[in-house]
Structure formats: structure tokens, C-alpha cells
PDB file of C-alpha atoms in Angstrom:
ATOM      1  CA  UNK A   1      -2.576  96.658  18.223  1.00 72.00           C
ATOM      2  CA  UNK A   2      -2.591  97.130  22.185  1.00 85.00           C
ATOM      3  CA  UNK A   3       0.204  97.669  23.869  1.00 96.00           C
ATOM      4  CA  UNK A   4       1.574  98.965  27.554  1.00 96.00           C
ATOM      5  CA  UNK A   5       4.538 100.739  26.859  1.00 97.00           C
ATOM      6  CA  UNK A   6       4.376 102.212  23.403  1.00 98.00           C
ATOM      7  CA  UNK A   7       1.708 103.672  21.567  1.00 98.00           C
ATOM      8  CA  UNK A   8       0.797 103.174  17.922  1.00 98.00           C
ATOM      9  CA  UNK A   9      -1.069 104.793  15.419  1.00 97.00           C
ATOM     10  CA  UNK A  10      -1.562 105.143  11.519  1.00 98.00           C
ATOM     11  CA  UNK A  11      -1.468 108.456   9.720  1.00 98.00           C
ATOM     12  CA  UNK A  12      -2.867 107.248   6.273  1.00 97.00           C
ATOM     13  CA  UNK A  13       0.300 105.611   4.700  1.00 97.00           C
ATOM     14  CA  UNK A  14       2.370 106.462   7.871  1.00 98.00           C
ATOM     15  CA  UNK A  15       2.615 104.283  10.838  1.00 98.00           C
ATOM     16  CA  UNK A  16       3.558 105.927  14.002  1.00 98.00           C
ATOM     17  CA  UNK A  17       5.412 104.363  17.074  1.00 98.00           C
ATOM     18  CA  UNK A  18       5.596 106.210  20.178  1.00 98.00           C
ATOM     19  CA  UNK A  19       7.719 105.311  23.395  1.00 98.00           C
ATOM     20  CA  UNK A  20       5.183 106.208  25.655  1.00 98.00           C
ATOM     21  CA  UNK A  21       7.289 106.257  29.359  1.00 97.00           C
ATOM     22  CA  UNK A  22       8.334 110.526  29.322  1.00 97.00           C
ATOM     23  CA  UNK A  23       8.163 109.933  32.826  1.00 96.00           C
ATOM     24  CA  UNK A  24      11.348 107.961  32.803  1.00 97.00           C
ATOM     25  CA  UNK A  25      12.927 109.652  30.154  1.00 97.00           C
ATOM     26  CA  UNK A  26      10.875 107.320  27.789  1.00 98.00           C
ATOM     27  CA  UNK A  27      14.067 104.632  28.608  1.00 96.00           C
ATOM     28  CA  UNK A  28      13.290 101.431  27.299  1.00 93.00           C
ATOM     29  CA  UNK A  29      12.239  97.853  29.291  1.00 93.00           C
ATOM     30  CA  UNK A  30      12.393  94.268  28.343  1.00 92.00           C
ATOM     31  CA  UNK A  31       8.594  94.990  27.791  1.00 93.00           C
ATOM     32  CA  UNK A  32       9.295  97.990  25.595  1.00 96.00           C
ATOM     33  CA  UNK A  33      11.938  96.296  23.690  1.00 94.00           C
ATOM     34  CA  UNK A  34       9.431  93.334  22.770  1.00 95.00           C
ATOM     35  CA  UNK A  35       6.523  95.512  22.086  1.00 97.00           C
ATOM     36  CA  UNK A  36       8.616  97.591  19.693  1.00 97.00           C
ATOM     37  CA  UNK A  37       9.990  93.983  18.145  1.00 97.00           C
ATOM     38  CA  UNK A  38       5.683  93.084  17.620  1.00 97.00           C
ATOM     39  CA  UNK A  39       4.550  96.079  16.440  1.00 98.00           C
ATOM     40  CA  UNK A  40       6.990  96.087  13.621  1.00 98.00           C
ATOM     41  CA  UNK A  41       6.341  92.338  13.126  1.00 96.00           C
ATOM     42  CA  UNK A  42       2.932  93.502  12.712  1.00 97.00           C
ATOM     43  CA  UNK A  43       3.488  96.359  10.452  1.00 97.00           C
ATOM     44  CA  UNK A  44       5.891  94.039   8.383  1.00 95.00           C
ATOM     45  CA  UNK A  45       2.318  91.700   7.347  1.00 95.00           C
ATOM     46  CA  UNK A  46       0.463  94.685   6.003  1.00 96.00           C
ATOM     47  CA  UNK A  47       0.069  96.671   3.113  1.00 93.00           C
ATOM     48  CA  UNK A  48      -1.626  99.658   4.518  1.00 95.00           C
ATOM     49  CA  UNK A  49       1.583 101.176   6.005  1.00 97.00           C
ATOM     50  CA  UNK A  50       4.421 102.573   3.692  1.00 97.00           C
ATOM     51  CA  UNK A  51       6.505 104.241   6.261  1.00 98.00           C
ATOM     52  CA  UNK A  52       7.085 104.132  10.014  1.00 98.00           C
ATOM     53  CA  UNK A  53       8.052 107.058  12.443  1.00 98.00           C
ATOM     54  CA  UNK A  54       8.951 106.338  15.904  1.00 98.00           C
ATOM     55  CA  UNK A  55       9.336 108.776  18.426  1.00 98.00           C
ATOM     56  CA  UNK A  56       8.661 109.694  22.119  1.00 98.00           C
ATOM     57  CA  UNK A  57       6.116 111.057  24.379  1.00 98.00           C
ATOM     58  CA  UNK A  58       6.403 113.874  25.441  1.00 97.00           C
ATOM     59  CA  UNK A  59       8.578 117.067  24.559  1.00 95.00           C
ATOM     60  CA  UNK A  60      11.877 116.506  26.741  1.00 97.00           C
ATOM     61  CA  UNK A  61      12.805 113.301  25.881  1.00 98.00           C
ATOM     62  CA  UNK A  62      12.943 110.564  23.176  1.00 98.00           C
ATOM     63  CA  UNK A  63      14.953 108.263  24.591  1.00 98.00           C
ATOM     64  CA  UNK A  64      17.592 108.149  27.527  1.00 96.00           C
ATOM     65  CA  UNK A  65      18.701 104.357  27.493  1.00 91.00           C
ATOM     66  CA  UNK A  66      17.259 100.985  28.659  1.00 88.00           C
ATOM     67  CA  UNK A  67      16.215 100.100  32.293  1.00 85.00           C
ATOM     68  CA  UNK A  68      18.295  96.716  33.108  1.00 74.00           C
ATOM     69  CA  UNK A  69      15.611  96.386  36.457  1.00 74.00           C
ATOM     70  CA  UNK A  70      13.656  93.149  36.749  1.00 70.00           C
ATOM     71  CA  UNK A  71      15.541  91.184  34.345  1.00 67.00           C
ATOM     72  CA  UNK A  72      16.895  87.641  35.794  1.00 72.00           C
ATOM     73  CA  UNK A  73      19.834  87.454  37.709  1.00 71.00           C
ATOM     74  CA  UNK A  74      22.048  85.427  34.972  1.00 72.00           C
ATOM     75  CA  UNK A  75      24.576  86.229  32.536  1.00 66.00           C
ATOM     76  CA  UNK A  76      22.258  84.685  29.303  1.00 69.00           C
ATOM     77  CA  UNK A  77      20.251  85.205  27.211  1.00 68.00           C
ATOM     78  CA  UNK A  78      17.021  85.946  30.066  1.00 68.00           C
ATOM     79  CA  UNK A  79      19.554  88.309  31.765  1.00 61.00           C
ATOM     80  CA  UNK A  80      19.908  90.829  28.885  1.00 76.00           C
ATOM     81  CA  UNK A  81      17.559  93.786  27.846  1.00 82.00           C
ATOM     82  CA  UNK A  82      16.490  92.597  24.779  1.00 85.00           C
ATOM     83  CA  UNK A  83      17.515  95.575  22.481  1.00 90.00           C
ATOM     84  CA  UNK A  84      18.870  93.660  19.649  1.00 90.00           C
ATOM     85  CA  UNK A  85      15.250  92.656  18.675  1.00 91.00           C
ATOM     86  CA  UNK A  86      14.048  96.167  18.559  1.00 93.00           C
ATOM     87  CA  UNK A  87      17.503  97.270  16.462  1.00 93.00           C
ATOM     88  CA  UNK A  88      17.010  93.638  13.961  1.00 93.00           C
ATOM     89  CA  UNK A  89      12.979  94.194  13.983  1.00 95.00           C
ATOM     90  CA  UNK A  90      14.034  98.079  12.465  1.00 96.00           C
ATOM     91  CA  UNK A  91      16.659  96.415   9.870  1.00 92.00           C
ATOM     92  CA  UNK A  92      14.812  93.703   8.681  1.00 92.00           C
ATOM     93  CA  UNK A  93      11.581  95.472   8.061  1.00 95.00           C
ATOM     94  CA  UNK A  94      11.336  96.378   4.259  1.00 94.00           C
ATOM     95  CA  UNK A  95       9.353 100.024   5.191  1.00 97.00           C
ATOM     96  CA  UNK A  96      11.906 102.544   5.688  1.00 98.00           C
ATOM     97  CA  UNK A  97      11.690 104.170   9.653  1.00 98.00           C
ATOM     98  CA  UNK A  98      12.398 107.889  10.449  1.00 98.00           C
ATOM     99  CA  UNK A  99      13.168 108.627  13.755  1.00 98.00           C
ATOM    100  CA  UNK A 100      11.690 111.524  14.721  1.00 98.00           C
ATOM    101  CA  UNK A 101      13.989 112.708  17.703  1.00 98.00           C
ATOM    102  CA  UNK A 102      11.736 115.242  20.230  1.00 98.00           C
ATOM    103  CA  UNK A 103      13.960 115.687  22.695  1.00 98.00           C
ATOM    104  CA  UNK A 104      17.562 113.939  24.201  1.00 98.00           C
ATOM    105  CA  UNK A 105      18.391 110.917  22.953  1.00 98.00           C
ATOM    106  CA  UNK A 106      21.074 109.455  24.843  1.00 97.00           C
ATOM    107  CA  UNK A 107      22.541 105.729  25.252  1.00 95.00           C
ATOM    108  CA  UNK A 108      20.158 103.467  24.230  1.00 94.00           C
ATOM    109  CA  UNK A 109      18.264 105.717  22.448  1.00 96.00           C
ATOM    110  CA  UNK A 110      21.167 107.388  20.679  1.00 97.00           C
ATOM    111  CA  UNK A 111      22.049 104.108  18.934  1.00 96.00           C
ATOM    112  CA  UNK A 112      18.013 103.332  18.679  1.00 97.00           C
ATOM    113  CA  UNK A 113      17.599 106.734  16.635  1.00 98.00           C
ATOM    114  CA  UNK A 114      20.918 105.737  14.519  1.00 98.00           C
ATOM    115  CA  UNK A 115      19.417 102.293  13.852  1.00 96.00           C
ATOM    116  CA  UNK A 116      16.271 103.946  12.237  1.00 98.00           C
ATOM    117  CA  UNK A 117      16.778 104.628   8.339  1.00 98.00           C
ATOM    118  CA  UNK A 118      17.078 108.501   8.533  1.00 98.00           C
ATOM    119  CA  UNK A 119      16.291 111.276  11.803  1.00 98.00           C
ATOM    120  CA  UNK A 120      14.788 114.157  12.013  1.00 98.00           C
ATOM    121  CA  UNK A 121      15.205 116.030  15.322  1.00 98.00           C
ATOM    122  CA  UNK A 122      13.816 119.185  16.357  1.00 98.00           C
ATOM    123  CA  UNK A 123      16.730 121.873  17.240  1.00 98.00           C
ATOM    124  CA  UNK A 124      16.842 122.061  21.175  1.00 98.00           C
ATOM    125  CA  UNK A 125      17.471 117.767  20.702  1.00 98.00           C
ATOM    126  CA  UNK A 126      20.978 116.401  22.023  1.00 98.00           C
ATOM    127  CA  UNK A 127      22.536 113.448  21.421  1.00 98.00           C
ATOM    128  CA  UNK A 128      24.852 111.706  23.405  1.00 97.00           C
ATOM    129  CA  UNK A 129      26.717 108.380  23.979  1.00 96.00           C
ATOM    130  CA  UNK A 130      27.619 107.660  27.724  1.00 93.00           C
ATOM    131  CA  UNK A 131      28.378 104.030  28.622  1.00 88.00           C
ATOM    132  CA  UNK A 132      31.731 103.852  29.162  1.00 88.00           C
ATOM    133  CA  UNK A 133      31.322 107.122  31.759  1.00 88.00           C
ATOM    134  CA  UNK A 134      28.359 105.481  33.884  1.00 81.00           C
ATOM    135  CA  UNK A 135      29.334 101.572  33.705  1.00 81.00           C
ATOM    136  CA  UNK A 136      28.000 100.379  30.093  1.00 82.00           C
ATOM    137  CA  UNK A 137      28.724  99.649  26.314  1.00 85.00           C
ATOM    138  CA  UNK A 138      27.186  99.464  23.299  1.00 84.00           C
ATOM    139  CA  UNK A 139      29.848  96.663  21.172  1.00 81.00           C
ATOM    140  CA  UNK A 140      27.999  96.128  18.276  1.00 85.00           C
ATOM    141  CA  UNK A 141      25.208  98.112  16.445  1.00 91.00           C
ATOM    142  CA  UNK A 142      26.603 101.549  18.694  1.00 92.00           C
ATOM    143  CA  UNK A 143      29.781 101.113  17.377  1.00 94.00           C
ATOM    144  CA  UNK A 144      29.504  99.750  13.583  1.00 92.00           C
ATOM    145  CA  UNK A 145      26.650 102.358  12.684  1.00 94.00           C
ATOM    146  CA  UNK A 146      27.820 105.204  14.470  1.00 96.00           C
ATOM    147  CA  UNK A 147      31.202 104.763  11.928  1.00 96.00           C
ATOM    148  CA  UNK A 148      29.434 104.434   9.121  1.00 95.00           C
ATOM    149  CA  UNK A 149      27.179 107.445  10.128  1.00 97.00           C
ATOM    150  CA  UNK A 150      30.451 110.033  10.929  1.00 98.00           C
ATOM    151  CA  UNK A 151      33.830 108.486  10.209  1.00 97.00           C
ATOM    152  CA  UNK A 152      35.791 106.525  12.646  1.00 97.00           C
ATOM    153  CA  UNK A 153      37.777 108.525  14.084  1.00 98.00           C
ATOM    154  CA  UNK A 154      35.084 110.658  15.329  1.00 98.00           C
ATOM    155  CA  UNK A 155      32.909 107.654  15.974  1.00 97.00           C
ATOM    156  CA  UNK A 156      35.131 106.829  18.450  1.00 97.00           C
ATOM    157  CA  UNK A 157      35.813 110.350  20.315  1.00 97.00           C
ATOM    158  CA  UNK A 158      32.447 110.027  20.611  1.00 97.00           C
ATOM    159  CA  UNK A 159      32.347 106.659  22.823  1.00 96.00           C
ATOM    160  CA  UNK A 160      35.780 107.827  23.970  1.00 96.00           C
ATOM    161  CA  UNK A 161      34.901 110.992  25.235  1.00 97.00           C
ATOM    162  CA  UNK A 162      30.841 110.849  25.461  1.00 96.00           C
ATOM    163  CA  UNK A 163      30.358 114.579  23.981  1.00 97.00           C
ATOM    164  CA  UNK A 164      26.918 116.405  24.372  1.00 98.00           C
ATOM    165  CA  UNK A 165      26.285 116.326  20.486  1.00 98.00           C
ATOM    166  CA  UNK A 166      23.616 119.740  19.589  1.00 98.00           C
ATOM    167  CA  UNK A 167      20.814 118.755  16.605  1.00 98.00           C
ATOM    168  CA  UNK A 168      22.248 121.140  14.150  1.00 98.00           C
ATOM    169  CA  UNK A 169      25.746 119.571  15.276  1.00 98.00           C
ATOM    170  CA  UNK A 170      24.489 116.472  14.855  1.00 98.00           C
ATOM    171  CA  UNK A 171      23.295 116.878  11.152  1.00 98.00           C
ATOM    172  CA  UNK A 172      26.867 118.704  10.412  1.00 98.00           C
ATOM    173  CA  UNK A 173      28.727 115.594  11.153  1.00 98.00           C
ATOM    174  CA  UNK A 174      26.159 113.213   9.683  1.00 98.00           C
ATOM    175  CA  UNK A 175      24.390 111.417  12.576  1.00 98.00           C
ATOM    176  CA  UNK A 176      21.539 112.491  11.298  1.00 98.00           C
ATOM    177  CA  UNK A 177      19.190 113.713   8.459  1.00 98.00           C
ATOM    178  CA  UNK A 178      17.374 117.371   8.744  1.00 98.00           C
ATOM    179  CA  UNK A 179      16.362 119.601  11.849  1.00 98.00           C
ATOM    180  CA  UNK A 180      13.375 121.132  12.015  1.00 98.00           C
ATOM    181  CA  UNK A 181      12.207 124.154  14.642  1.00 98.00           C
ATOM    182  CA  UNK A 182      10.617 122.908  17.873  1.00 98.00           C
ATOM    183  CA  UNK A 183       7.369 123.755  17.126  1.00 97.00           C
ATOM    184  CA  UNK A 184       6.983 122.348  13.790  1.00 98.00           C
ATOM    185  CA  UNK A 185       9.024 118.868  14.420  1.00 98.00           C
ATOM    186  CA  UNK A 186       5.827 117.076  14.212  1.00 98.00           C
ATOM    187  CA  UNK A 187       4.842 119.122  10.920  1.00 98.00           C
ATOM    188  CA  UNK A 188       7.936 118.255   9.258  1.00 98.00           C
ATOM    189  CA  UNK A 189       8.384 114.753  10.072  1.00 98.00           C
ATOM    190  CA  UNK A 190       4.841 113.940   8.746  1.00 98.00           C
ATOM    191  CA  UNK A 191       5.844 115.796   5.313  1.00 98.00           C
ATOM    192  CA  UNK A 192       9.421 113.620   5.895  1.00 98.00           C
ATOM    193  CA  UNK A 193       7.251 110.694   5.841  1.00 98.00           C
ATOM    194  CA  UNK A 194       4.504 111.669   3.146  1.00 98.00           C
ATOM    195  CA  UNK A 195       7.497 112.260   0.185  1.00 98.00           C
ATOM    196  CA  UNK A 196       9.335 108.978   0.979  1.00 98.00           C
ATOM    197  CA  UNK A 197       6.025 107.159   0.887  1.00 97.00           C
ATOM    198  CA  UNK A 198       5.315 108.655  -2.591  1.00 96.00           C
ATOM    199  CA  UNK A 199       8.172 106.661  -3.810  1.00 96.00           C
ATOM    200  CA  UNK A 200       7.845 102.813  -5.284  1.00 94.00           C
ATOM    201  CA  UNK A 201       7.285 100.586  -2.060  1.00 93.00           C
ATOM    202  CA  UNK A 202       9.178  97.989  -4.361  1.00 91.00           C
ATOM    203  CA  UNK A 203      12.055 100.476  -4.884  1.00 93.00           C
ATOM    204  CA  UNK A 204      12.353 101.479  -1.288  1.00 94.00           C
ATOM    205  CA  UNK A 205      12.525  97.617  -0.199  1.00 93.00           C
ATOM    206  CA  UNK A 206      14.968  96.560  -2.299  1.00 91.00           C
ATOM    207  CA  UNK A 207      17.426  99.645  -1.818  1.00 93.00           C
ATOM    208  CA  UNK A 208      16.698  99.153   2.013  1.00 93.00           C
ATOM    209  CA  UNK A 209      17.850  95.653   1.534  1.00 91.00           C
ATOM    210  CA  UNK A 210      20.994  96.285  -0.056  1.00 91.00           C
ATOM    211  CA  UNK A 211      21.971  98.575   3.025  1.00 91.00           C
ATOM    212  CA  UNK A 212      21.227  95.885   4.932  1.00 88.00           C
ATOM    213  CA  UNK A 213      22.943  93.173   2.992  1.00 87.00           C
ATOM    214  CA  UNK A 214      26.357  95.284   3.413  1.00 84.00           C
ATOM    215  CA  UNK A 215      26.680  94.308   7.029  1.00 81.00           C
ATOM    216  CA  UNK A 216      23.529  91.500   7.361  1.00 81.00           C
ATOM    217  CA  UNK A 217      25.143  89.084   6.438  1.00 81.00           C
ATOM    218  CA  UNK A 218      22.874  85.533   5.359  1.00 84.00           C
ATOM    219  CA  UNK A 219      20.238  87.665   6.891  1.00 82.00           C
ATOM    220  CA  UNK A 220      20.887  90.810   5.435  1.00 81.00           C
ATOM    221  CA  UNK A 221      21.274  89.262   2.134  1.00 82.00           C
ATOM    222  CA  UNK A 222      18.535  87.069   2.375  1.00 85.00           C
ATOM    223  CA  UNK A 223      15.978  89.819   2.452  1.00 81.00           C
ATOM    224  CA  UNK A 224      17.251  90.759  -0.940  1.00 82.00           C
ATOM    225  CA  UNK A 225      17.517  87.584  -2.379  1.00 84.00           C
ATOM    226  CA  UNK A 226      14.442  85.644  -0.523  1.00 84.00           C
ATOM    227  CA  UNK A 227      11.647  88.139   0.379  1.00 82.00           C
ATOM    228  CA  UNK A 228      12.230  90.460  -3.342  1.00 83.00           C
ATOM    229  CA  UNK A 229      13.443  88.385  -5.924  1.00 85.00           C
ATOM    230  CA  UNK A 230      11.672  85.235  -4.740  1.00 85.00           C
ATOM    231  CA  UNK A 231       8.271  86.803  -4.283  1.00 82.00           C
ATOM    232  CA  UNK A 232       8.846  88.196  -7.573  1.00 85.00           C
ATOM    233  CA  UNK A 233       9.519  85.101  -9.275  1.00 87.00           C
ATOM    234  CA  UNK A 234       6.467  82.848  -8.013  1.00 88.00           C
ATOM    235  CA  UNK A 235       3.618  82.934 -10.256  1.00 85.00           C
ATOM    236  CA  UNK A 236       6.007  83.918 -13.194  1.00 91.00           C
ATOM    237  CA  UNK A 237       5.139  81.569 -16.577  1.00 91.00           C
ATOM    238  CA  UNK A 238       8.475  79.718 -15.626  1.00 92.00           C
ATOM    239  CA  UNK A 239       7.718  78.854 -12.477  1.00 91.00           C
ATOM    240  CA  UNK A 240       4.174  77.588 -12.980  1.00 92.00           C
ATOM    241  CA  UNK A 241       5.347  75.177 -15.782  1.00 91.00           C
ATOM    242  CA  UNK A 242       8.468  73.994 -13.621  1.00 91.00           C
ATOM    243  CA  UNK A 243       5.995  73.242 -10.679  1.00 92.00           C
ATOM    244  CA  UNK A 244       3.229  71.082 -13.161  1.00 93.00           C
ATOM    245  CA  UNK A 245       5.832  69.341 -14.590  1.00 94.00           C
ATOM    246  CA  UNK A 246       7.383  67.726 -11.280  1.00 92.00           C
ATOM    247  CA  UNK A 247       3.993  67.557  -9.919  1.00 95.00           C
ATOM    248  CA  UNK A 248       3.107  66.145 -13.303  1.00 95.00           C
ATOM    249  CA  UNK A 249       5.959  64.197 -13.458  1.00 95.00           C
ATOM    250  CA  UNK A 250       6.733  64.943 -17.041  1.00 93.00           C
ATOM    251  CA  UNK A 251       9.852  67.214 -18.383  1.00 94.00           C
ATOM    252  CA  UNK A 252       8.973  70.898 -18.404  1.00 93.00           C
ATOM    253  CA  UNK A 253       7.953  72.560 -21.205  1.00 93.00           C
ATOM    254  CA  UNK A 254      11.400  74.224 -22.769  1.00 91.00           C
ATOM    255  CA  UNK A 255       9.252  77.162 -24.290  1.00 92.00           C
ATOM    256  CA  UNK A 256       8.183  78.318 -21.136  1.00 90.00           C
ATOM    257  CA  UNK A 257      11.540  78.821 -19.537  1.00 90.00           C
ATOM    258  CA  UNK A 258      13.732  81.882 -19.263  1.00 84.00           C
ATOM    259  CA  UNK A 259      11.173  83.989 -20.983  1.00 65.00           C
TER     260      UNK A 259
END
């Protein structure tokens, strides 16, 4: 997969993601939103991959927000930075995603890392939530994750008072999973990623999608229900006769059922 924005890469049974703009604070655009959205469309159809990291370029940032330039002047749909299809794209996909957080990771990319299954950061990282103190607002996945992650009364200091949030911090109150020293956050995110993709890929999907059911709703639920149990169910002994006999059109075989 080519891309302009990002950067990705596979690391035997790990698939890396970079946001590839450290000039800008690696801050993402409509482009980067969508390429993010493909790439994990494209991880989602193969086998190869068992678990994704995403991260930045660069060693100062991994993400400081979205750029809002270029989009159309209109208050729809073509007017919005797409960031909801990154944040779904990361829900829906059954591999579990570690953000691997190199540097700040502020706004945007605060909520981005939070959306990701489990973070590691490296030490010198800081978090930070700042809409409501430079003109924006996160009213949806910003809010409801970041108060599952730490409590809601502290989820909403947070957006209240837009504190600079230090890794080790960060992993006291929740936000996120391990830190790991500067110099070695590459190190430890690949041996992150290597013991989670020793576990069942079956087992990881399904307990992925009953996080995701909690708060999914038809869509959350549906990856449990449609993309686990149904694939699991097709080419079962039941289903085979159940499918001759309409196609047969004859009563199904009684023997054949429930077993």
C-alpha cells in the first residue's frame, strides 16, 4: 500500500502505521484521516497481520490535532475533517492497535491515541486536551472514552481545565498502558506487539468486539454477532443441510441439526 501522508510497514505479524507529517507536528488532514481509514480497511482483508501499531515520525511529536485547511466552506458533511473514519476504522477492526505515543499527543491526537486498544508512550511524552482553550471540541469519542479511561470527574477537569498530562502521569490515572524509556520506546512496543500477537487471533477478536459492542451499538454488536459467530457457523454440518434442502426443496434432514 502507497500512500502520501502515512507510512506503512509489516514487522512479521505486526503491521505498522506511521503519521508521517513531524514537520507539522504530524497533525492530521482530510487526506491523512482517509489514508489511515484505507490502510486499516486493508489490513482488516488479510491474514498476515495480527496486530497494528501506529505511531509518528519523528521523535517530538505523535500527534498535535487535525488541520481544518482546505476543507469546503459548508457546515456538512464535505466541511468536516473526517476523523470519525480514522476513530470507527480503529474500532471496527478485529486486530487489536497499540498506540505507540513518541512524543506530544495533543487534541486530535490525544483522543486518536485513546481510541487505539492500549498505549505505550515513551517517558518525555505529554498528553493534553485543548479545544475548549483555542476554539474547538471533541463531543463524542474525546469525551465518552476519556471517562471510561480515568473516571468522570477527572475526565472532565481534563476538558475543563486542559492540563499538561506527563507519560508516567498519564499511566497513573489510566489513560494509558506502560511507559517505556526514550530510547527503547521502539524496543518495547515491538515486544508490546509480539506477546499480544501470540495470543488466539479468534480470542482477541471476539473480546475486542465485546468492548466494542458496550458502546457500538447495531454496529458494535454486529461485529460480534455477524463477522464471529456467523463466519463460524457457515460450513458447519447444519448449515450445509439447511442450504440443500431449500435449494433442494425438500425438508431438512432433522439429524443434521443442532449437532
Amino acid at each position: 500500500m502507497s500512500f502520501k501522508e502515512i507510512t506503512y510497514e509489516e514487522d512479521g505479524p505486526i503491521g505498522i502505521i506511521t503519521l508521517n507529517r513531524p514537520d507539522d507536528g504530524n497533525m492530521f488532514t482530510e487526506t491523512m484521516c482517509h489514508e489511515i481509514r484505507d490502510c486499516i480497511e486493508g489490513i482488516r482483508r488479510e491474514t498476515r497481520t495480527r496486530v497494528v501499531v501506529l505511531t509518528g515520525a519523528g521523535d517530538r511529536f505523535f500527534c498535535i490535532g487535525g488541520r481544518k485547511d482546505g476543507m469546503e466552506d459548508t457546515k456538512l458533511y464535505a466541511g468536516v475533517l473526517p476523523t470519525l473514519e480514522m476513530y470507527e476504522a480503529i474500532d471496527k477492526l478485529q486486530k487489536p492497535v497499540i498506540a505507540s505515543v513518541n512524543g506530544f499527543a495533543v487534541g486530535g491526537g490525544n483522543v486518536l491515541q485513546m481510541v487505539c486498544d492500549v498505549t505505550i508512550a515513551k517517558e518525555s511524552a505529554v498528553f493534553r486536551q485543548v479545544g475548549p482553550m483555542m476554539g474547538s471540541f471533541d463531543a463524542g469519542y474525546g469525551t465518552w472514552y476519556l471517562e471510561d479511561l480515568v473516571g468522570k470527574k477527572r475526565a472532565k477537569d481534563i476538558w475543563f481545565t486542559n492540563p499538561k498530562i506527563k507519560a508516567d502521569e498519564a499511566q497513573r490515572i489510566g489513560l494509558i498502558n506502560r511507559v517505556a524509556p526514550d530510547d527503547q520506546l521502539k524496543e518495547k512496543t515491538k515486544e508490546y506487539a509480539l506477546e499480544i500477537a501470540e495470543r488466539g487471533a479468534f480470542a482477541l477478536a471476539s473480546v475486542k468486539g465485546a468492548f466494542n459492542a458496550r458502546h457500538g451499538g447495531v454496529g458494535g454488536l454486529s461485529r460480534v454477532t455477524h463477522d464471529l459467530l456467523l463466519s463460524q457457523y457457515l460450513g458447519t454440518e447444519e448449515q450445509k443441510e439447511l442450504n440443500a434442502s431449500f435449494g433442494e426443496r425438500r425438508k431438512p434432514d432433522p439429524s443434521k441439526i443442532g449437532g
